[in-house]
Amino acid sequence: ALSFARKLYDDTKVYSDAKKCTMRGSAPALSNVPQLNSLYDEAYATLERLDSYVKTCETELCACLRAKTIPPARLVQAIAVAKIKAVDTAIELAFRLKQEVGSYALMSATGFDNTDFLQCCKFAEGDSRILSQKLARDCFGAFTKNEQGDTGVQSEIELDLCQRIASIIDEQRAVNPKIGKIEAWDCAWREVYRLAEVICERVMHEHTPSGAHMAARSKL
């Protein structure tokens, strides 16, 4: 997904660098249009950060494989985050680029005609929604058991979200004592996915080399 997004941006930039726009003064290229130029900067910084993060995960996993040891829960969590963030970010960046390059995005052989590949990535090798649910469930489970493991609550915002999820579940059980665990959990789905997003950002921050493209952090 990351390689696809990078190639899409590289190929589109070649086009927009050469595409001349009327009434653009001394900077006539389409690439110099402020919103597109800003998107290129943001996208490449974001992709660099994700590439660095994925490489860190791969390095740690390779060490486990060479040592013939089971990856720790912390690394399993980090790999799940890599899948979620890489695919979701690639989809977002591809969509945003499509909005800025006009009819070029409708032409064949530009890469935009193959962006459904990213949707395949979203549901293959671990559905991103299911992985997000697992991240949130593991954190909430540790919260309810007051455990301090690597996949448990690690920040104030995670604690707050777990408390809100618990409150929603309690409210649903008060209204309907016969409600099932899954049904009660589903009633807090907004908080569940928000918790997963917060965990993803924290885990990425923890695994990204210090100082590596931190300007892009708030964009993810």
JSON list of C-alpha atoms in Angstrom, two decimals:
[
{"chain": "A", "resi": 1, "resn": "ALA", "atom": "CA", "xyz": [0.00, 0.00, 0.00]},
{"chain": "A", "resi": 2, "resn": "LEU", "atom": "CA", "xyz": [2.80, 2.42, 0.87]},
{"chain": "A", "resi": 3, "resn": "SER", "atom": "CA", "xyz": [4.72, 1.58, -2.31]},
{"chain": "A", "resi": 4, "resn": "PHE", "atom": "CA", "xyz": [1.56, 2.07, -4.36]},
{"chain": "A", "resi": 5, "resn": "ALA", "atom": "CA", "xyz": [0.88, 5.46, -2.80]},
{"chain": "A", "resi": 6, "resn": "ARG", "atom": "CA", "xyz": [4.46, 6.63, -3.26]},
{"chain": "A", "resi": 7, "resn": "LYS", "atom": "CA", "xyz": [4.50, 5.61, -6.94]},
{"chain": "A", "resi": 8, "resn": "LEU", "atom": "CA", "xyz": [1.13, 7.31, -7.46]},
{"chain": "A", "resi": 9, "resn": "TYR", "atom": "CA", "xyz": [2.55, 10.53, -6.04]},
{"chain": "A", "resi": 10, "resn": "ASP", "atom": "CA", "xyz": [5.82, 10.21, -7.96]},
{"chain": "A", "resi": 11, "resn": "ASP", "atom": "CA", "xyz": [4.07, 9.64, -11.29]},
{"chain": "A", "resi": 12, "resn": "THR", "atom": "CA", "xyz": [1.54, 12.39, -10.68]},
{"chain": "A", "resi": 13, "resn": "LYS", "atom": "CA", "xyz": [4.26, 14.84, -9.72]},
{"chain": "A", "resi": 14, "resn": "VAL", "atom": "CA", "xyz": [6.07, 14.17, -12.99]},
{"chain": "A", "resi": 15, "resn": "TYR", "atom": "CA", "xyz": [2.84, 15.09, -14.76]},
{"chain": "A", "resi": 16, "resn": "SER", "atom": "CA", "xyz": [2.10, 18.17, -12.64]},
{"chain": "A", "resi": 17, "resn": "ASP", "atom": "CA", "xyz": [5.69, 19.43, -12.92]},
{"chain": "A", "resi": 18, "resn": "ALA", "atom": "CA", "xyz": [5.30, 19.48, -16.70]},
{"chain": "A", "resi": 19, "resn": "LYS", "atom": "CA", "xyz": [1.68, 20.68, -16.82]},
{"chain": "A", "resi": 20, "resn": "LYS", "atom": "CA", "xyz": [1.56, 24.42, -17.48]},
{"chain": "A", "resi": 21, "resn": "CYS", "atom": "CA", "xyz": [-1.26, 26.52, -16.07]},
{"chain": "A", "resi": 22, "resn": "THR", "atom": "CA", "xyz": [-2.36, 29.81, -17.57]},
{"chain": "A", "resi": 23, "resn": "MET", "atom": "CA", "xyz": [-2.16, 32.99, -15.52]},
{"chain": "A", "resi": 24, "resn": "ARG", "atom": "CA", "xyz": [0.37, 31.51, -13.10]},
{"chain": "A", "resi": 25, "resn": "GLY", "atom": "CA", "xyz": [3.03, 34.16, -13.61]},
{"chain": "A", "resi": 26, "resn": "SER", "atom": "CA", "xyz": [6.61, 33.06, -12.95]},
{"chain": "A", "resi": 27, "resn": "ALA", "atom": "CA", "xyz": [5.53, 29.68, -11.50]},
{"chain": "A", "resi": 28, "resn": "PRO", "atom": "CA", "xyz": [3.30, 28.23, -14.23]},
{"chain": "A", "resi": 29, "resn": "ALA", "atom": "CA", "xyz": [3.57, 24.52, -13.35]},
{"chain": "A", "resi": 30, "resn": "LEU", "atom": "CA", "xyz": [0.57, 22.76, -11.81]},
{"chain": "A", "resi": 31, "resn": "SER", "atom": "CA", "xyz": [2.88, 21.52, -9.04]},
{"chain": "A", "resi": 32, "resn": "ASN", "atom": "CA", "xyz": [3.29, 25.13, -7.89]},
{"chain": "A", "resi": 33, "resn": "VAL", "atom": "CA", "xyz": [-0.40, 25.56, -7.12]},
{"chain": "A", "resi": 34, "resn": "PRO", "atom": "CA", "xyz": [-0.29, 26.07, -3.33]},
{"chain": "A", "resi": 35, "resn": "GLN", "atom": "CA", "xyz": [-2.72, 23.36, -2.28]},
{"chain": "A", "resi": 36, "resn": "LEU", "atom": "CA", "xyz": [-1.09, 20.72, -4.47]},
{"chain": "A", "resi": 37, "resn": "ASN", "atom": "CA", "xyz": [2.43, 21.75, -3.49]},
{"chain": "A", "resi": 38, "resn": "SER", "atom": "CA", "xyz": [1.43, 21.56, 0.18]},
{"chain": "A", "resi": 39, "resn": "LEU", "atom": "CA", "xyz": [-0.14, 18.14, -0.33]},
{"chain": "A", "resi": 40, "resn": "TYR", "atom": "CA", "xyz": [3.05, 16.81, -1.92]},
{"chain": "A", "resi": 41, "resn": "ASP", "atom": "CA", "xyz": [5.09, 18.00, 1.06]},
{"chain": "A", "resi": 42, "resn": "GLU", "atom": "CA", "xyz": [2.68, 16.51, 3.57]},
{"chain": "A", "resi": 43, "resn": "ALA", "atom": "CA", "xyz": [2.29, 13.22, 1.71]},
{"chain": "A", "resi": 44, "resn": "TYR", "atom": "CA", "xyz": [6.01, 12.57, 1.29]},
{"chain": "A", "resi": 45, "resn": "ALA", "atom": "CA", "xyz": [6.68, 13.40, 4.96]},
{"chain": "A", "resi": 46, "resn": "THR", "atom": "CA", "xyz": [3.86, 11.09, 6.02]},
{"chain": "A", "resi": 47, "resn": "LEU", "atom": "CA", "xyz": [5.05, 8.26, 3.78]},
{"chain": "A", "resi": 48, "resn": "GLU", "atom": "CA", "xyz": [8.60, 8.67, 5.10]},
{"chain": "A", "resi": 49, "resn": "ARG", "atom": "CA", "xyz": [7.37, 8.36, 8.66]},
{"chain": "A", "resi": 50, "resn": "LEU", "atom": "CA", "xyz": [5.32, 5.26, 7.85]},
{"chain": "A", "resi": 51, "resn": "ASP", "atom": "CA", "xyz": [8.19, 3.66, 5.92]},
{"chain": "A", "resi": 52, "resn": "SER", "atom": "CA", "xyz": [10.46, 4.24, 8.92]},
{"chain": "A", "resi": 53, "resn": "TYR", "atom": "CA", "xyz": [7.89, 2.75, 11.27]},
{"chain": "A", "resi": 54, "resn": "VAL", "atom": "CA", "xyz": [7.31, -0.34, 9.11]},
{"chain": "A", "resi": 55, "resn": "LYS", "atom": "CA", "xyz": [11.07, -0.87, 8.79]},
{"chain": "A", "resi": 56, "resn": "THR", "atom": "CA", "xyz": [11.40, -0.80, 12.58]},
{"chain": "A", "resi": 57, "resn": "CYS", "atom": "CA", "xyz": [8.66, -3.44, 12.90]},
{"chain": "A", "resi": 58, "resn": "GLU", "atom": "CA", "xyz": [10.32, -5.60, 10.24]},
{"chain": "A", "resi": 59, "resn": "THR", "atom": "CA", "xyz": [13.69, -5.37, 11.98]},
{"chain": "A", "resi": 60, "resn": "GLU", "atom": "CA", "xyz": [12.21, -6.46, 15.32]},
{"chain": "A", "resi": 61, "resn": "LEU", "atom": "CA", "xyz": [10.23, -9.28, 13.71]},
{"chain": "A", "resi": 62, "resn": "CYS", "atom": "CA", "xyz": [13.30, -10.56, 11.83]},
{"chain": "A", "resi": 63, "resn": "ALA", "atom": "CA", "xyz": [15.21, -10.68, 15.11]},
{"chain": "A", "resi": 64, "resn": "CYS", "atom": "CA", "xyz": [12.48, -12.86, 16.61]},
{"chain": "A", "resi": 65, "resn": "LEU", "atom": "CA", "xyz": [12.43, -15.15, 13.58]},
{"chain": "A", "resi": 66, "resn": "ARG", "atom": "CA", "xyz": [16.19, -15.59, 13.62]},
{"chain": "A", "resi": 67, "resn": "ALA", "atom": "CA", "xyz": [16.11, -16.38, 17.33]},
{"chain": "A", "resi": 68, "resn": "LYS", "atom": "CA", "xyz": [13.11, -18.67, 16.79]},
{"chain": "A", "resi": 69, "resn": "THR", "atom": "CA", "xyz": [11.18, -16.88, 19.51]},
{"chain": "A", "resi": 70, "resn": "ILE", "atom": "CA", "xyz": [7.53, -15.87, 19.61]},
{"chain": "A", "resi": 71, "resn": "PRO", "atom": "CA", "xyz": [7.10, -12.13, 18.98]},
{"chain": "A", "resi": 72, "resn": "PRO", "atom": "CA", "xyz": [6.11, -10.31, 22.18]},
{"chain": "A", "resi": 73, "resn": "ALA", "atom": "CA", "xyz": [2.64, -8.80, 22.53]},
{"chain": "A", "resi": 74, "resn": "ARG", "atom": "CA", "xyz": [4.11, -5.33, 22.07]},
{"chain": "A", "resi": 75, "resn": "LEU", "atom": "CA", "xyz": [5.48, -6.26, 18.62]},
{"chain": "A", "resi": 76, "resn": "VAL", "atom": "CA", "xyz": [2.29, -8.04, 17.56]},
{"chain": "A", "resi": 77, "resn": "GLN", "atom": "CA", "xyz": [0.41, -4.87, 18.44]},
{"chain": "A", "resi": 78, "resn": "ALA", "atom": "CA", "xyz": [2.91, -2.75, 16.49]},
{"chain": "A", "resi": 79, "resn": "ILE", "atom": "CA", "xyz": [2.50, -4.93, 13.38]},
{"chain": "A", "resi": 80, "resn": "ALA", "atom": "CA", "xyz": [-1.29, -4.59, 13.58]},
{"chain": "A", "resi": 81, "resn": "VAL", "atom": "CA", "xyz": [-0.88, -0.83, 13.79]},
{"chain": "A", "resi": 82, "resn": "ALA", "atom": "CA", "xyz": [1.40, -0.92, 10.73]},
{"chain": "A", "resi": 83, "resn": "LYS", "atom": "CA", "xyz": [-1.29, -2.65, 8.68]},
{"chain": "A", "resi": 84, "resn": "ILE", "atom": "CA", "xyz": [-4.03, -0.27, 9.79]},
{"chain": "A", "resi": 85, "resn": "LYS", "atom": "CA", "xyz": [-2.11, 2.97, 9.37]},
{"chain": "A", "resi": 86, "resn": "ALA", "atom": "CA", "xyz": [-0.30, 2.08, 6.15]},
{"chain": "A", "resi": 87, "resn": "VAL", "atom": "CA", "xyz": [-3.47, 1.14, 4.28]},
{"chain": "A", "resi": 88, "resn": "ASP", "atom": "CA", "xyz": [-5.75, 3.83, 5.70]},
{"chain": "A", "resi": 89, "resn": "THR", "atom": "CA", "xyz": [-3.17, 6.54, 5.05]},
{"chain": "A", "resi": 90, "resn": "ALA", "atom": "CA", "xyz": [-2.51, 5.33, 1.50]},
{"chain": "A", "resi": 91, "resn": "ILE", "atom": "CA", "xyz": [-6.26, 5.42, 0.75]},
{"chain": "A", "resi": 92, "resn": "GLU", "atom": "CA", "xyz": [-6.60, 8.92, 2.20]},
{"chain": "A", "resi": 93, "resn": "LEU", "atom": "CA", "xyz": [-3.58, 10.31, 0.37]},
{"chain": "A", "resi": 94, "resn": "ALA", "atom": "CA", "xyz": [-4.67, 8.79, -2.96]},
{"chain": "A", "resi": 95, "resn": "PHE", "atom": "CA", "xyz": [-8.15, 10.29, -2.60]},
{"chain": "A", "resi": 96, "resn": "ARG", "atom": "CA", "xyz": [-6.84, 13.73, -1.69]},
{"chain": "A", "resi": 97, "resn": "LEU", "atom": "CA", "xyz": [-4.42, 13.75, -4.63]},
{"chain": "A", "resi": 98, "resn": "LYS", "atom": "CA", "xyz": [-7.24, 12.80, -7.00]},
{"chain": "A", "resi": 99, "resn": "GLN", "atom": "CA", "xyz": [-9.12, 15.95, -5.99]},
{"chain": "A", "resi": 100, "resn": "GLU", "atom": "CA", "xyz": [-6.26, 18.23, -7.04]},
{"chain": "A", "resi": 101, "resn": "VAL", "atom": "CA", "xyz": [-5.18, 17.03, -10.49]},
{"chain": "A", "resi": 102, "resn": "GLY", "atom": "CA", "xyz": [-8.36, 17.34, -12.54]},
{"chain": "A", "resi": 103, "resn": "SER", "atom": "CA", "xyz": [-9.01, 15.11, -15.54]},
{"chain": "A", "resi": 104, "resn": "TYR", "atom": "CA", "xyz": [-5.58, 13.51, -15.23]},
{"chain": "A", "resi": 105, "resn": "ALA", "atom": "CA", "xyz": [-7.00, 11.36, -12.42]},
{"chain": "A", "resi": 106, "resn": "LEU", "atom": "CA", "xyz": [-9.62, 9.98, -14.84]},
{"chain": "A", "resi": 107, "resn": "MET", "atom": "CA", "xyz": [-7.11, 8.80, -17.44]},
{"chain": "A", "resi": 108, "resn": "SER", "atom": "CA", "xyz": [-6.00, 5.20, -17.79]},
{"chain": "A", "resi": 109, "resn": "ALA", "atom": "CA", "xyz": [-2.48, 4.12, -16.85]},
{"chain": "A", "resi": 110, "resn": "THR", "atom": "CA", "xyz": [-2.08, 6.98, -14.36]},
{"chain": "A", "resi": 111, "resn": "GLY", "atom": "CA", "xyz": [-2.38, 4.77, -11.29]},
{"chain": "A", "resi": 112, "resn": "PHE", "atom": "CA", "xyz": [-5.68, 6.28, -10.22]},
{"chain": "A", "resi": 113, "resn": "ASP", "atom": "CA", "xyz": [-7.50, 3.61, -12.23]},
{"chain": "A", "resi": 114, "resn": "ASN", "atom": "CA", "xyz": [-5.97, 0.98, -9.92]},
{"chain": "A", "resi": 115, "resn": "THR", "atom": "CA", "xyz": [-6.74, 2.56, -6.56]},
{"chain": "A", "resi": 116, "resn": "ASP", "atom": "CA", "xyz": [-9.26, -0.20, -5.79]},
{"chain": "A", "resi": 117, "resn": "PHE", "atom": "CA", "xyz": [-6.13, -2.22, -5.03]},
{"chain": "A", "resi": 118, "resn": "LEU", "atom": "CA", "xyz": [-5.92, -0.24, -1.80]},
{"chain": "A", "resi": 119, "resn": "GLN", "atom": "CA", "xyz": [-9.43, -1.36, -0.85]},
{"chain": "A", "resi": 120, "resn": "CYS", "atom": "CA", "xyz": [-8.26, -4.95, -1.35]},
{"chain": "A", "resi": 121, "resn": "CYS", "atom": "CA", "xyz": [-5.35, -4.22, 0.99]},
{"chain": "A", "resi": 122, "resn": "LYS", "atom": "CA", "xyz": [-7.77, -2.93, 3.62]},
{"chain": "A", "resi": 123, "resn": "PHE", "atom": "CA", "xyz": [-9.57, -6.26, 3.85]},
{"chain": "A", "resi": 124, "resn": "ALA", "atom": "CA", "xyz": [-6.73, -8.69, 3.08]},
{"chain": "A", "resi": 125, "resn": "GLU", "atom": "CA", "xyz": [-4.16, -10.14, 5.49]},
{"chain": "A", "resi": 126, "resn": "GLY", "atom": "CA", "xyz": [-6.19, -8.94, 8.47]},
{"chain": "A", "resi": 127, "resn": "ASP", "atom": "CA", "xyz": [-9.24, -6.71, 8.09]},
{"chain": "A", "resi": 128, "resn": "SER", "atom": "CA", "xyz": [-8.33, -3.23, 9.32]},
{"chain": "A", "resi": 129, "resn": "ARG", "atom": "CA", "xyz": [-11.62, -2.86, 11.23]},
{"chain": "A", "resi": 130, "resn": "ILE", "atom": "CA", "xyz": [-11.14, -6.20, 12.97]},
{"chain": "A", "resi": 131, "resn": "LEU", "atom": "CA", "xyz": [-7.57, -5.28, 13.90]},
{"chain": "A", "resi": 132, "resn": "SER", "atom": "CA", "xyz": [-8.80, -1.95, 15.29]},
{"chain": "A", "resi": 133, "resn": "GLN", "atom": "CA", "xyz": [-11.40, -3.78, 17.35]},
{"chain": "A", "resi": 134, "resn": "LYS", "atom": "CA", "xyz": [-8.70, -6.09, 18.71]},
{"chain": "A", "resi": 135, "resn": "LEU", "atom": "CA", "xyz": [-6.47, -3.18, 19.73]},
{"chain": "A", "resi": 136, "resn": "ALA", "atom": "CA", "xyz": [-9.36, -1.58, 21.60]},
{"chain": "A", "resi": 137, "resn": "ARG", "atom": "CA", "xyz": [-10.55, -4.87, 23.13]},
{"chain": "A", "resi": 138, "resn": "ASP", "atom": "CA", "xyz": [-7.08, -5.73, 24.44]},
{"chain": "A", "resi": 139, "resn": "CYS", "atom": "CA", "xyz": [-6.72, -2.29, 25.99]},
{"chain": "A", "resi": 140, "resn": "PHE", "atom": "CA", "xyz": [-10.21, -2.31, 27.49]},
{"chain": "A", "resi": 141, "resn": "GLY", "atom": "CA", "xyz": [-9.76, -5.86, 28.76]},
{"chain": "A", "resi": 142, "resn": "ALA", "atom": "CA", "xyz": [-6.59, -4.86, 30.59]},
{"chain": "A", "resi": 143, "resn": "PHE", "atom": "CA", "xyz": [-8.42, -1.81, 31.96]},
{"chain": "A", "resi": 144, "resn": "THR", "atom": "CA", "xyz": [-11.26, -3.90, 33.40]},
{"chain": "A", "resi": 145, "resn": "LYS", "atom": "CA", "xyz": [-8.76, -6.29, 35.01]},
{"chain": "A", "resi": 146, "resn": "ASN", "atom": "CA", "xyz": [-6.52, -3.44, 36.22]},
{"chain": "A", "resi": 147, "resn": "GLU", "atom": "CA", "xyz": [-3.57, -4.99, 34.36]},
{"chain": "A", "resi": 148, "resn": "GLN", "atom": "CA", "xyz": [-0.47, -3.01, 33.37]},
{"chain": "A", "resi": 149, "resn": "GLY", "atom": "CA", "xyz": [0.72, -4.98, 30.33]},
{"chain": "A", "resi": 150, "resn": "ASP", "atom": "CA", "xyz": [2.16, -3.65, 27.07]},
{"chain": "A", "resi": 151, "resn": "THR", "atom": "CA", "xyz": [-1.25, -3.74, 25.37]},
{"chain": "A", "resi": 152, "resn": "GLY", "atom": "CA", "xyz": [-3.08, -2.08, 28.26]},
{"chain": "A", "resi": 153, "resn": "VAL", "atom": "CA", "xyz": [-3.83, 1.55, 29.04]},
{"chain": "A", "resi": 154, "resn": "GLN", "atom": "CA", "xyz": [-0.75, 3.72, 28.48]},
{"chain": "A", "resi": 155, "resn": "SER", "atom": "CA", "xyz": [-2.07, 7.28, 28.50]},
{"chain": "A", "resi": 156, "resn": "GLU", "atom": "CA", "xyz": [-4.67, 9.54, 30.07]},
{"chain": "A", "resi": 157, "resn": "ILE", "atom": "CA", "xyz": [-6.74, 9.71, 26.90]},
{"chain": "A", "resi": 158, "resn": "GLU", "atom": "CA", "xyz": [-6.79, 5.91, 26.65]},
{"chain": "A", "resi": 159, "resn": "LEU", "atom": "CA", "xyz": [-7.93, 5.73, 30.27]},
{"chain": "A", "resi": 160, "resn": "ASP", "atom": "CA", "xyz": [-10.67, 8.28, 29.60]},
{"chain": "A", "resi": 161, "resn": "LEU", "atom": "CA", "xyz": [-11.93, 6.36, 26.56]},
{"chain": "A", "resi": 162, "resn": "CYS", "atom": "CA", "xyz": [-11.94, 3.06, 28.46]},
{"chain": "A", "resi": 163, "resn": "GLN", "atom": "CA", "xyz": [-13.95, 4.70, 31.23]},
{"chain": "A", "resi": 164, "resn": "ARG", "atom": "CA", "xyz": [-16.43, 6.06, 28.69]},
{"chain": "A", "resi": 165, "resn": "ILE", "atom": "CA", "xyz": [-16.78, 2.63, 27.06]},
{"chain": "A", "resi": 166, "resn": "ALA", "atom": "CA", "xyz": [-17.36, 1.04, 30.48]},
{"chain": "A", "resi": 167, "resn": "SER", "atom": "CA", "xyz": [-19.97, 3.68, 31.29]},
{"chain": "A", "resi": 168, "resn": "ILE", "atom": "CA", "xyz": [-21.85, 3.07, 28.02]},
{"chain": "A", "resi": 169, "resn": "ILE", "atom": "CA", "xyz": [-21.82, -0.69, 28.61]},
{"chain": "A", "resi": 170, "resn": "ASP", "atom": "CA", "xyz": [-23.11, -0.22, 32.16]},
{"chain": "A", "resi": 171, "resn": "GLU", "atom": "CA", "xyz": [-25.89, 2.07, 30.91]},
{"chain": "A", "resi": 172, "resn": "GLN", "atom": "CA", "xyz": [-26.97, -0.47, 28.31]},
{"chain": "A", "resi": 173, "resn": "ARG", "atom": "CA", "xyz": [-27.02, -3.26, 30.89]},
{"chain": "A", "resi": 174, "resn": "ALA", "atom": "CA", "xyz": [-29.09, -1.10, 33.22]},
{"chain": "A", "resi": 175, "resn": "VAL", "atom": "CA", "xyz": [-31.65, -0.54, 30.47]},
{"chain": "A", "resi": 176, "resn": "ASN", "atom": "CA", "xyz": [-31.60, -4.16, 29.33]},
{"chain": "A", "resi": 177, "resn": "PRO", "atom": "CA", "xyz": [-30.13, -6.66, 31.82]},
{"chain": "A", "resi": 178, "resn": "LYS", "atom": "CA", "xyz": [-30.32, -9.40, 29.18]},
{"chain": "A", "resi": 179, "resn": "ILE", "atom": "CA", "xyz": [-28.16, -7.57, 26.63]},
{"chain": "A", "resi": 180, "resn": "GLY", "atom": "CA", "xyz": [-25.22, -9.63, 25.38]},
{"chain": "A", "resi": 181, "resn": "LYS", "atom": "CA", "xyz": [-21.55, -8.67, 25.69]},
{"chain": "A", "resi": 182, "resn": "ILE", "atom": "CA", "xyz": [-21.17, -8.06, 21.96]},
{"chain": "A", "resi": 183, "resn": "GLU", "atom": "CA", "xyz": [-24.35, -5.98, 21.73]},
{"chain": "A", "resi": 184, "resn": "ALA", "atom": "CA", "xyz": [-23.31, -3.84, 24.70]},
{"chain": "A", "resi": 185, "resn": "TRP", "atom": "CA", "xyz": [-19.81, -3.40, 23.24]},
{"chain": "A", "resi": 186, "resn": "ASP", "atom": "CA", "xyz": [-21.26, -2.37, 19.88]},
{"chain": "A", "resi": 187, "resn": "CYS", "atom": "CA", "xyz": [-23.20, 0.44, 21.55]},
{"chain": "A", "resi": 188, "resn": "ALA", "atom": "CA", "xyz": [-19.85, 2.12, 22.25]},
{"chain": "A", "resi": 189, "resn": "TRP", "atom": "CA", "xyz": [-18.51, 1.68, 18.72]},
{"chain": "A", "resi": 190, "resn": "ARG", "atom": "CA", "xyz": [-17.53, 5.34, 18.28]},
{"chain": "A", "resi": 191, "resn": "GLU", "atom": "CA", "xyz": [-15.44, 5.29, 21.46]},
{"chain": "A", "resi": 192, "resn": "VAL", "atom": "CA", "xyz": [-14.01, 1.88, 20.51]},
{"chain": "A", "resi": 193, "resn": "TYR", "atom": "CA", "xyz": [-12.67, 3.10, 17.18]},
{"chain": "A", "resi": 194, "resn": "ARG", "atom": "CA", "xyz": [-11.46, 6.34, 18.72]},
{"chain": "A", "resi": 195, "resn": "LEU", "atom": "CA", "xyz": [-9.54, 4.29, 21.29]},
{"chain": "A", "resi": 196, "resn": "ALA", "atom": "CA", "xyz": [-7.99, 2.24, 18.48]},
{"chain": "A", "resi": 197, "resn": "GLU", "atom": "CA", "xyz": [-6.92, 5.45, 16.69]},
{"chain": "A", "resi": 198, "resn": "VAL", "atom": "CA", "xyz": [-5.28, 6.79, 19.85]},
{"chain": "A", "resi": 199, "resn": "ILE", "atom": "CA", "xyz": [-3.46, 3.50, 20.40]},
{"chain": "A", "resi": 200, "resn": "CYS", "atom": "CA", "xyz": [-2.23, 3.49, 16.80]},
{"chain": "A", "resi": 201, "resn": "GLU", "atom": "CA", "xyz": [-0.77, 6.98, 17.11]},
{"chain": "A", "resi": 202, "resn": "ARG", "atom": "CA", "xyz": [0.91, 6.21, 20.44]},
{"chain": "A", "resi": 203, "resn": "VAL", "atom": "CA", "xyz": [2.40, 2.93, 19.23]},
{"chain": "A", "resi": 204, "resn": "MET", "atom": "CA", "xyz": [3.72, 4.59, 16.08]},
{"chain": "A", "resi": 205, "resn": "HIS", "atom": "CA", "xyz": [5.29, 7.34, 18.15]},
{"chain": "A", "resi": 206, "resn": "GLU", "atom": "CA", "xyz": [6.95, 4.78, 20.43]},
{"chain": "A", "resi": 207, "resn": "HIS", "atom": "CA", "xyz": [8.38, 2.76, 17.53]},
{"chain": "A", "resi": 208, "resn": "THR", "atom": "CA", "xyz": [9.43, 5.61, 15.24]},
{"chain": "A", "resi": 209, "resn": "PRO", "atom": "CA", "xyz": [13.11, 6.61, 15.61]},
{"chain": "A", "resi": 210, "resn": "SER", "atom": "CA", "xyz": [13.49, 9.79, 17.64]},
{"chain": "A", "resi": 211, "resn": "GLY", "atom": "CA", "xyz": [13.18, 12.91, 15.52]},
{"chain": "A", "resi": 212, "resn": "ALA", "atom": "CA", "xyz": [12.14, 11.05, 12.38]},
{"chain": "A", "resi": 213, "resn": "HIS", "atom": "CA", "xyz": [9.61, 13.18, 10.51]},
{"chain": "A", "resi": 214, "resn": "MET", "atom": "CA", "xyz": [7.78, 14.27, 13.62]},
{"chain": "A", "resi": 215, "resn": "ALA", "atom": "CA", "xyz": [6.25, 17.17, 11.70]},
{"chain": "A", "resi": 216, "resn": "ALA", "atom": "CA", "xyz": [3.96, 14.65, 10.04]},
{"chain": "A", "resi": 217, "resn": "ARG", "atom": "CA", "xyz": [2.81, 13.13, 13.31]},
{"chain": "A", "resi": 218, "resn": "SER", "atom": "CA", "xyz": [-0.33, 15.19, 13.72]},
{"chain": "A", "resi": 219, "resn": "LYS", "atom": "CA", "xyz": [-1.44, 14.29, 10.20]},
{"chain": "A", "resi": 220, "resn": "LEU", "atom": "CA", "xyz": [-1.81, 10.58, 10.97]}
]
